[in-house]
Structure formats: structure tokens, C-alpha cells
Amino acid sequence: MKSKTNIHSRTTVSKKMYRSSSIMISGRFACNKNENQLLFQSYLELGVLRTFALDPSITFMDTQRGTMKWRPSNSKALRTYTPDVVSINGDGEITFTEVKPKAKLVKNEVTRLSEIKDSFNNAGYAFEVITDEEVPYEVFVNTGQLLSADISHYEPGFLQTIVDSLSTIFPDNFTFGQLEQALTLYGFPICHYGLIKAGYFTFDMKKLLEPSSPIWRAS
């Protein structure tokens, strides 16, 4: 097992956000296993991050760290691959994790990930794929634990300006999807979950938070 790694050396966060889930969710997750907030791109990634944060065997975790060069069996050209999550356990062992919905693990993808796993293993690192079968992320939505986006670094006046602007767009009752799209369309640099968690907007905690879920302004 390799003993030297630069995984801990990050001082800034720089990552292009891809929106691939059925609900276009992205945000930041904070835990005591990394001094930086960790970016996630889907419900499933957030579920995995929370699972790792609660796992006592994991001492450190990060996202989009560590790129491996690998050569597909049907190509002579090298390709690069960066897994979603990297974690370190109490023994110092490093594991790279790819987070993938089970439905996307078609034959070609399974083959690709198997070849990538071999490259990581040959370099002395563990590699795993976690799907929604291992982490039922609906549970996080139902309990409200999904709403973990931190907006404490924004000035209250700035947040109120955003809420006032959204109030001119929406009626008293609208949908979660509309809220998310409005924040993106009008360029508000804030996660929709943060506004809900802070109490500016509310929804029925007993229902899944889907694009059609009703949202209303807090009184």
C-alpha cells in the first residue's frame, strides 16, 4: 500500500459541476473528516458522503481527488479517470469510490469500471462502485437529512434579497423544480436546499422531494 499521497494537500475547491441526476441537484456537504466542504452532484452522491461521514472506520474523505491513467482493452490510447469520492481508513488505506445508479451499470459500463478498477489496484489502491442499492438515498430525503447545504457564509441581507426576488416570480405555492430552475436561470449563487433549510421556504417532509413536490413561502 502506498504511504505517500497528496490527497490532504488541497487548499482550494475547483470543480466543474455536472448535472446528471433526474433532479438537477448540486451542493456542498460539511463534515469533520475534511476541513473543506465537499461538493456533490446528485442525491446518491450526497447519500454516500453522509454514509462515509457516519462510518467510524473512515478518518478522511474528499471528492474528485486522484486521477488515474488507464488503457481500455479496445484502445491503444491512455485515458484518465477521476472517481467521485476518495476515503482513508484508520490503517491509512486509500479507497477510491465511484458512485453510480444501478440503472446506469450497463454491460459496457461494467466492463469499463472493471478495467479502471484493475488500474487502481495495480497502483496499490482499492476501488469500489457504490449504487443506490447500497445507499437508499430516498431515506435522506424523507428525513430531511438531505437538506445539509450550508449558507451561513452569506450575509442575511443578501439572502433576503434573493428571497424577495423569488417572491416576485412565484405565487404562494410552487414546485421544487421551479425553485431550483429559477435560482439557476437568474444566476443566484446559492443552493436551493440552503434556502429551505434556513426556513425561507417549506415543504411536506413526509413526501419525497421530487421536482413536482409542492413548495411554499414560509410565513
PDB file of C-alpha atoms in Angstrom:
ATOM      1  CA  MET A   1       0.000   0.000   0.000  1.00  0.00           C
ATOM      2  CA  LYS A   2       1.370   3.402  -0.922  1.00  0.00           C
ATOM      3  CA  SER A   3       2.194   5.562   2.066  1.00  0.00           C
ATOM      4  CA  LYS A   4       2.600   8.923   0.348  1.00  0.00           C
ATOM      5  CA  THR A   5      -0.340  10.863  -1.082  1.00  0.00           C
ATOM      6  CA  ASN A   6      -1.213  14.480  -1.734  1.00  0.00           C
ATOM      7  CA  ILE A   7      -4.885  13.904  -1.010  1.00  0.00           C
ATOM      8  CA  HIS A   8      -4.726  16.077   2.111  1.00  0.00           C
ATOM      9  CA  SER A   9      -2.972  18.990   0.396  1.00  0.00           C
ATOM     10  CA  ARG A  10      -5.966  20.730  -1.167  1.00  0.00           C
ATOM     11  CA  THR A  11      -6.374  24.363  -0.132  1.00  0.00           C
ATOM     12  CA  THR A  12      -8.971  25.494  -2.644  1.00  0.00           C
ATOM     13  CA  VAL A  13     -12.003  23.922  -4.250  1.00  0.00           C
ATOM     14  CA  SER A  14     -12.253  23.966  -8.026  1.00  0.00           C
ATOM     15  CA  LYS A  15     -14.672  21.677  -9.775  1.00  0.00           C
ATOM     16  CA  LYS A  16     -16.956  21.958 -12.764  1.00  0.00           C
ATOM     17  CA  MET A  17     -20.453  20.914 -11.759  1.00  0.00           C
ATOM     18  CA  TYR A  18     -22.212  18.396 -13.972  1.00  0.00           C
ATOM     19  CA  ARG A  19     -25.942  17.927 -13.529  1.00  0.00           C
ATOM     20  CA  SER A  20     -26.770  14.328 -14.334  1.00  0.00           C
ATOM     21  CA  SER A  21     -29.496  13.331 -11.884  1.00  0.00           C
ATOM     22  CA  SER A  22     -33.206  13.433 -12.683  1.00  0.00           C
ATOM     23  CA  ILE A  23     -33.382  16.318 -10.228  1.00  0.00           C
ATOM     24  CA  MET A  24     -30.646  18.812 -11.007  1.00  0.00           C
ATOM     25  CA  ILE A  25     -29.119  18.890  -7.560  1.00  0.00           C
ATOM     26  CA  SER A  26     -25.672  20.058  -6.567  1.00  0.00           C
ATOM     27  CA  GLY A  27     -24.395  21.429  -3.310  1.00  0.00           C
ATOM     28  CA  ARG A  28     -21.825  21.228  -0.542  1.00  0.00           C
ATOM     29  CA  PHE A  29     -21.523  18.791   2.320  1.00  0.00           C
ATOM     30  CA  ALA A  30     -19.659  19.624   5.510  1.00  0.00           C
ATOM     31  CA  CYS A  31     -18.280  17.086   7.984  1.00  0.00           C
ATOM     32  CA  ASN A  32     -15.401  16.741  10.430  1.00  0.00           C
ATOM     33  CA  LYS A  33     -13.463  14.398   8.126  1.00  0.00           C
ATOM     34  CA  ASN A  34     -12.308  17.209   5.847  1.00  0.00           C
ATOM     35  CA  GLU A  35     -11.702  20.885   6.584  1.00  0.00           C
ATOM     36  CA  ASN A  36     -13.192  21.745   3.190  1.00  0.00           C
ATOM     37  CA  GLN A  37     -16.826  21.470   2.185  1.00  0.00           C
ATOM     38  CA  LEU A  38     -17.312  18.569  -0.228  1.00  0.00           C
ATOM     39  CA  LEU A  39     -19.180  19.110  -3.473  1.00  0.00           C
ATOM     40  CA  PHE A  40     -21.857  16.629  -4.551  1.00  0.00           C
ATOM     41  CA  GLN A  41     -23.736  16.356  -7.834  1.00  0.00           C
ATOM     42  CA  SER A  42     -26.684  14.089  -7.078  1.00  0.00           C
ATOM     43  CA  TYR A  43     -28.866  12.699  -4.314  1.00  0.00           C
ATOM     44  CA  LEU A  44     -26.873   9.483  -4.461  1.00  0.00           C
ATOM     45  CA  GLU A  45     -23.504  11.211  -4.043  1.00  0.00           C
ATOM     46  CA  LEU A  46     -24.855  13.114  -1.046  1.00  0.00           C
ATOM     47  CA  GLY A  47     -26.114   9.856   0.445  1.00  0.00           C
ATOM     48  CA  VAL A  48     -22.684   8.263   0.034  1.00  0.00           C
ATOM     49  CA  LEU A  49     -20.942  11.263   1.598  1.00  0.00           C
ATOM     50  CA  ARG A  50     -23.256  11.157   4.583  1.00  0.00           C
ATOM     51  CA  THR A  51     -22.765   7.401   4.934  1.00  0.00           C
ATOM     52  CA  PHE A  52     -18.981   7.843   4.904  1.00  0.00           C
ATOM     53  CA  ALA A  53     -19.222  10.722   7.382  1.00  0.00           C
ATOM     54  CA  LEU A  54     -21.047   8.430   9.827  1.00  0.00           C
ATOM     55  CA  ASP A  55     -18.697   5.475   9.267  1.00  0.00           C
ATOM     56  CA  PRO A  56     -16.258   5.311  12.223  1.00  0.00           C
ATOM     57  CA  SER A  57     -13.713   3.335  10.178  1.00  0.00           C
ATOM     58  CA  ILE A  58     -13.239   6.252   7.755  1.00  0.00           C
ATOM     59  CA  THR A  59     -10.969   9.027   9.021  1.00  0.00           C
ATOM     60  CA  PHE A  60     -10.752  11.230   5.917  1.00  0.00           C
ATOM     61  CA  MET A  61     -12.828  11.735   2.768  1.00  0.00           C
ATOM     62  CA  ASP A  62     -12.795  14.025  -0.232  1.00  0.00           C
ATOM     63  CA  THR A  63     -14.434  14.369  -3.633  1.00  0.00           C
ATOM     64  CA  GLN A  64     -12.928  14.388  -7.115  1.00  0.00           C
ATOM     65  CA  ARG A  65      -9.375  13.782  -5.904  1.00  0.00           C
ATOM     66  CA  GLY A  66      -6.891  11.474  -7.592  1.00  0.00           C
ATOM     67  CA  THR A  67      -6.829  10.875 -11.357  1.00  0.00           C
ATOM     68  CA  MET A  68      -5.757   7.534 -12.761  1.00  0.00           C
ATOM     69  CA  LYS A  69      -4.485   6.842 -16.277  1.00  0.00           C
ATOM     70  CA  TRP A  70      -5.846   3.638 -17.758  1.00  0.00           C
ATOM     71  CA  ARG A  71      -5.912   1.938 -21.150  1.00  0.00           C
ATOM     72  CA  PRO A  72      -9.200   0.407 -22.379  1.00  0.00           C
ATOM     73  CA  SER A  73      -8.878  -3.115 -23.737  1.00  0.00           C
ATOM     74  CA  ASN A  74     -10.168  -1.970 -27.128  1.00  0.00           C
ATOM     75  CA  SER A  75      -7.852   1.035 -27.450  1.00  0.00           C
ATOM     76  CA  LYS A  76      -4.138   1.816 -27.565  1.00  0.00           C
ATOM     77  CA  ALA A  77      -4.636   5.325 -26.192  1.00  0.00           C
ATOM     78  CA  LEU A  78      -4.457   6.114 -22.497  1.00  0.00           C
ATOM     79  CA  ARG A  79      -7.435   7.745 -20.821  1.00  0.00           C
ATOM     80  CA  THR A  80      -7.810   9.498 -17.492  1.00  0.00           C
ATOM     81  CA  TYR A  81     -10.394   8.825 -14.830  1.00  0.00           C
ATOM     82  CA  THR A  82     -11.254  10.639 -11.583  1.00  0.00           C
ATOM     83  CA  PRO A  83     -13.579   8.801  -9.165  1.00  0.00           C
ATOM     84  CA  ASP A  84     -16.307  10.613  -7.248  1.00  0.00           C
ATOM     85  CA  VAL A  85     -15.013  10.020  -3.705  1.00  0.00           C
ATOM     86  CA  VAL A  86     -11.752   9.059  -2.052  1.00  0.00           C
ATOM     87  CA  SER A  87     -11.568   7.901   1.557  1.00  0.00           C
ATOM     88  CA  ILE A  88      -8.861   6.859   4.016  1.00  0.00           C
ATOM     89  CA  ASN A  89      -9.423   4.428   6.886  1.00  0.00           C
ATOM     90  CA  GLY A  90      -7.710   4.199  10.260  1.00  0.00           C
ATOM     91  CA  ASP A  91      -4.958   1.990   8.822  1.00  0.00           C
ATOM     92  CA  GLY A  92      -4.120   4.581   6.171  1.00  0.00           C
ATOM     93  CA  GLU A  93      -5.588   2.534   3.338  1.00  0.00           C
ATOM     94  CA  ILE A  94      -6.933   4.619   0.456  1.00  0.00           C
ATOM     95  CA  THR A  95     -10.122   3.659  -1.353  1.00  0.00           C
ATOM     96  CA  PHE A  96     -11.477   5.345  -4.451  1.00  0.00           C
ATOM     97  CA  THR A  97     -15.245   5.155  -4.891  1.00  0.00           C
ATOM     98  CA  GLU A  98     -17.346   5.605  -7.995  1.00  0.00           C
ATOM     99  CA  VAL A  99     -20.982   6.496  -7.255  1.00  0.00           C
ATOM    100  CA  LYS A 100     -23.296   5.173  -9.941  1.00  0.00           C
ATOM    101  CA  PRO A 101     -27.050   4.498 -10.165  1.00  0.00           C
ATOM    102  CA  LYS A 102     -27.675   0.799 -10.692  1.00  0.00           C
ATOM    103  CA  ALA A 103     -29.671   1.547 -13.831  1.00  0.00           C
ATOM    104  CA  LYS A 104     -26.556   3.003 -15.480  1.00  0.00           C
ATOM    105  CA  LEU A 105     -24.442  -0.095 -14.941  1.00  0.00           C
ATOM    106  CA  VAL A 106     -24.999  -1.485 -18.422  1.00  0.00           C
ATOM    107  CA  LYS A 107     -22.614  -4.071 -19.857  1.00  0.00           C
ATOM    108  CA  ASN A 108     -20.190  -1.598 -21.440  1.00  0.00           C
ATOM    109  CA  GLU A 109     -20.040   0.488 -18.260  1.00  0.00           C
ATOM    110  CA  VAL A 110     -19.400  -2.566 -16.102  1.00  0.00           C
ATOM    111  CA  THR A 111     -16.519  -3.522 -18.382  1.00  0.00           C
ATOM    112  CA  ARG A 112     -15.101  -0.005 -18.291  1.00  0.00           C
ATOM    113  CA  LEU A 113     -15.245   0.206 -14.498  1.00  0.00           C
ATOM    114  CA  SER A 114     -13.659  -3.235 -14.169  1.00  0.00           C
ATOM    115  CA  GLU A 115     -10.698  -2.103 -16.256  1.00  0.00           C
ATOM    116  CA  ILE A 116     -10.437   1.105 -14.239  1.00  0.00           C
ATOM    117  CA  LYS A 117     -10.511  -0.910 -11.011  1.00  0.00           C
ATOM    118  CA  ASP A 118      -7.599  -3.009 -12.276  1.00  0.00           C
ATOM    119  CA  SER A 119      -5.587   0.165 -12.889  1.00  0.00           C
ATOM    120  CA  PHE A 120      -6.208   1.410  -9.346  1.00  0.00           C
ATOM    121  CA  ASN A 121      -5.458  -1.993  -7.839  1.00  0.00           C
ATOM    122  CA  ASN A 122      -2.211  -2.259  -9.815  1.00  0.00           C
ATOM    123  CA  ALA A 123      -1.186   1.113  -8.384  1.00  0.00           C
ATOM    124  CA  GLY A 124      -1.852  -0.145  -4.853  1.00  0.00           C
ATOM    125  CA  TYR A 125      -5.252   1.438  -4.216  1.00  0.00           C
ATOM    126  CA  ALA A 126      -8.659  -0.075  -3.552  1.00  0.00           C
ATOM    127  CA  PHE A 127     -11.510   0.794  -5.900  1.00  0.00           C
ATOM    128  CA  GLU A 128     -15.241   0.225  -5.443  1.00  0.00           C
ATOM    129  CA  VAL A 129     -18.541   1.092  -7.085  1.00  0.00           C
ATOM    130  CA  ILE A 130     -21.474   2.079  -4.867  1.00  0.00           C
ATOM    131  CA  THR A 131     -25.004   2.138  -6.293  1.00  0.00           C
ATOM    132  CA  ASP A 132     -28.404   3.162  -4.979  1.00  0.00           C
ATOM    133  CA  GLU A 133     -28.893  -0.452  -3.888  1.00  0.00           C
ATOM    134  CA  GLU A 134     -26.218   0.051  -1.228  1.00  0.00           C
ATOM    135  CA  VAL A 135     -27.346   3.550  -0.264  1.00  0.00           C
ATOM    136  CA  PRO A 136     -31.144   4.100  -0.470  1.00  0.00           C
ATOM    137  CA  TYR A 137     -30.913   7.865  -0.814  1.00  0.00           C
ATOM    138  CA  GLU A 138     -34.686   8.318  -0.578  1.00  0.00           C
ATOM    139  CA  VAL A 139     -34.203   7.850   3.168  1.00  0.00           C
ATOM    140  CA  PHE A 140     -32.162  11.022   3.312  1.00  0.00           C
ATOM    141  CA  VAL A 141     -34.897  12.937   1.515  1.00  0.00           C
ATOM    142  CA  ASN A 142     -37.687  11.587   3.714  1.00  0.00           C
ATOM    143  CA  THR A 143     -35.944  12.504   6.962  1.00  0.00           C
ATOM    144  CA  GLY A 144     -34.869  15.920   5.791  1.00  0.00           C
ATOM    145  CA  GLN A 145     -31.212  15.000   6.290  1.00  0.00           C
ATOM    146  CA  LEU A 146     -30.665  15.754   2.629  1.00  0.00           C
ATOM    147  CA  LEU A 147     -31.026  19.456   3.323  1.00  0.00           C
ATOM    148  CA  SER A 148     -27.466  19.896   4.514  1.00  0.00           C
ATOM    149  CA  ALA A 149     -26.342  22.804   2.349  1.00  0.00           C
ATOM    150  CA  ASP A 150     -24.604  25.445   4.458  1.00  0.00           C
ATOM    151  CA  ILE A 151     -25.427  29.095   3.658  1.00  0.00           C
ATOM    152  CA  SER A 152     -24.038  30.639   6.841  1.00  0.00           C
ATOM    153  CA  HIS A 153     -21.306  32.387   4.847  1.00  0.00           C
ATOM    154  CA  TYR A 154     -23.895  34.593   3.099  1.00  0.00           C
ATOM    155  CA  GLU A 155     -24.939  37.920   4.584  1.00  0.00           C
ATOM    156  CA  PRO A 156     -28.568  37.901   5.849  1.00  0.00           C
ATOM    157  CA  GLY A 157     -29.341  40.934   3.696  1.00  0.00           C
ATOM    158  CA  PHE A 158     -28.124  39.142   0.581  1.00  0.00           C
ATOM    159  CA  LEU A 159     -30.263  36.104   1.343  1.00  0.00           C
ATOM    160  CA  GLN A 160     -33.309  38.281   1.914  1.00  0.00           C
ATOM    161  CA  THR A 161     -32.704  39.999  -1.428  1.00  0.00           C
ATOM    162  CA  ILE A 162     -32.772  36.608  -3.148  1.00  0.00           C
ATOM    163  CA  VAL A 163     -35.942  35.577  -1.330  1.00  0.00           C
ATOM    164  CA  ASP A 164     -37.638  38.877  -2.192  1.00  0.00           C
ATOM    165  CA  SER A 165     -36.659  38.439  -5.841  1.00  0.00           C
ATOM    166  CA  LEU A 166     -38.032  34.896  -5.906  1.00  0.00           C
ATOM    167  CA  SER A 167     -41.241  36.120  -4.287  1.00  0.00           C
ATOM    168  CA  THR A 168     -41.891  38.330  -7.308  1.00  0.00           C
ATOM    169  CA  ILE A 169     -41.528  35.292  -9.564  1.00  0.00           C
ATOM    170  CA  PHE A 170     -43.529  32.667  -7.727  1.00  0.00           C
ATOM    171  CA  PRO A 171     -47.063  32.517  -6.355  1.00  0.00           C
ATOM    172  CA  ASP A 172     -47.557  31.345  -2.789  1.00  0.00           C
ATOM    173  CA  ASN A 173     -47.383  27.721  -3.905  1.00  0.00           C
ATOM    174  CA  PHE A 174     -44.921  26.402  -6.496  1.00  0.00           C
ATOM    175  CA  THR A 175     -42.793  23.309  -7.085  1.00  0.00           C
ATOM    176  CA  PHE A 176     -39.333  22.277  -6.003  1.00  0.00           C
ATOM    177  CA  GLY A 177     -38.273  22.040  -9.647  1.00  0.00           C
ATOM    178  CA  GLN A 178     -39.384  25.611 -10.310  1.00  0.00           C
ATOM    179  CA  LEU A 179     -37.403  26.871  -7.313  1.00  0.00           C
ATOM    180  CA  GLU A 180     -34.248  25.129  -8.454  1.00  0.00           C
ATOM    181  CA  GLN A 181     -34.623  26.268 -12.058  1.00  0.00           C
ATOM    182  CA  ALA A 182     -35.255  29.873 -11.036  1.00  0.00           C
ATOM    183  CA  LEU A 183     -32.093  30.025  -8.940  1.00  0.00           C
ATOM    184  CA  THR A 184     -30.118  28.648 -11.879  1.00  0.00           C
ATOM    185  CA  LEU A 185     -31.830  30.765 -14.537  1.00  0.00           C
ATOM    186  CA  TYR A 186     -31.393  34.042 -12.686  1.00  0.00           C
ATOM    187  CA  GLY A 187     -27.845  33.244 -11.612  1.00  0.00           C
ATOM    188  CA  PHE A 188     -28.354  33.257  -7.850  1.00  0.00           C
ATOM    189  CA  PRO A 189     -25.140  31.732  -6.376  1.00  0.00           C
ATOM    190  CA  ILE A 190     -26.883  29.679  -3.719  1.00  0.00           C
ATOM    191  CA  CYS A 191     -28.182  26.140  -3.303  1.00  0.00           C
ATOM    192  CA  HIS A 192     -31.957  25.755  -3.175  1.00  0.00           C
ATOM    193  CA  TYR A 193     -31.613  23.331  -0.271  1.00  0.00           C
ATOM    194  CA  GLY A 194     -29.920  26.026   1.774  1.00  0.00           C
ATOM    195  CA  LEU A 195     -32.912  28.341   1.472  1.00  0.00           C
ATOM    196  CA  ILE A 196     -35.277  25.558   2.509  1.00  0.00           C
ATOM    197  CA  LYS A 197     -33.095  24.518   5.432  1.00  0.00           C
ATOM    198  CA  ALA A 198     -32.831  28.139   6.593  1.00  0.00           C
ATOM    199  CA  GLY A 199     -36.622  28.320   6.758  1.00  0.00           C
ATOM    200  CA  TYR A 200     -37.296  30.714   3.891  1.00  0.00           C
ATOM    201  CA  PHE A 201     -39.365  28.054   2.122  1.00  0.00           C
ATOM    202  CA  THR A 202     -41.099  24.934   3.383  1.00  0.00           C
ATOM    203  CA  PHE A 203     -42.368  21.616   2.019  1.00  0.00           C
ATOM    204  CA  ASP A 204     -44.093  18.472   3.237  1.00  0.00           C
ATOM    205  CA  MET A 205     -41.371  16.453   4.982  1.00  0.00           C
ATOM    206  CA  LYS A 206     -43.488  13.301   4.690  1.00  0.00           C
ATOM    207  CA  LYS A 207     -43.219  13.296   0.894  1.00  0.00           C
ATOM    208  CA  LEU A 208     -40.282  12.642  -1.397  1.00  0.00           C
ATOM    209  CA  LEU A 209     -38.624  15.827  -2.561  1.00  0.00           C
ATOM    210  CA  GLU A 210     -39.199  15.397  -6.296  1.00  0.00           C
ATOM    211  CA  PRO A 211     -39.371  18.110  -8.996  1.00  0.00           C
ATOM    212  CA  SER A 212     -43.171  18.199  -8.693  1.00  0.00           C
ATOM    213  CA  SER A 213     -43.155  18.424  -4.883  1.00  0.00           C
ATOM    214  CA  PRO A 214     -45.074  21.493  -3.638  1.00  0.00           C
ATOM    215  CA  ILE A 215     -43.056  24.288  -2.024  1.00  0.00           C
ATOM    216  CA  TRP A 216     -44.430  27.413  -0.375  1.00  0.00           C
ATOM    217  CA  ARG A 217     -43.053  30.551   1.204  1.00  0.00           C
ATOM    218  CA  ALA A 218     -42.651  30.402   4.947  1.00  0.00           C
ATOM    219  CA  SER A 219     -44.996  32.692   6.807  1.00  0.00           C
TER     220      SER A 219
END
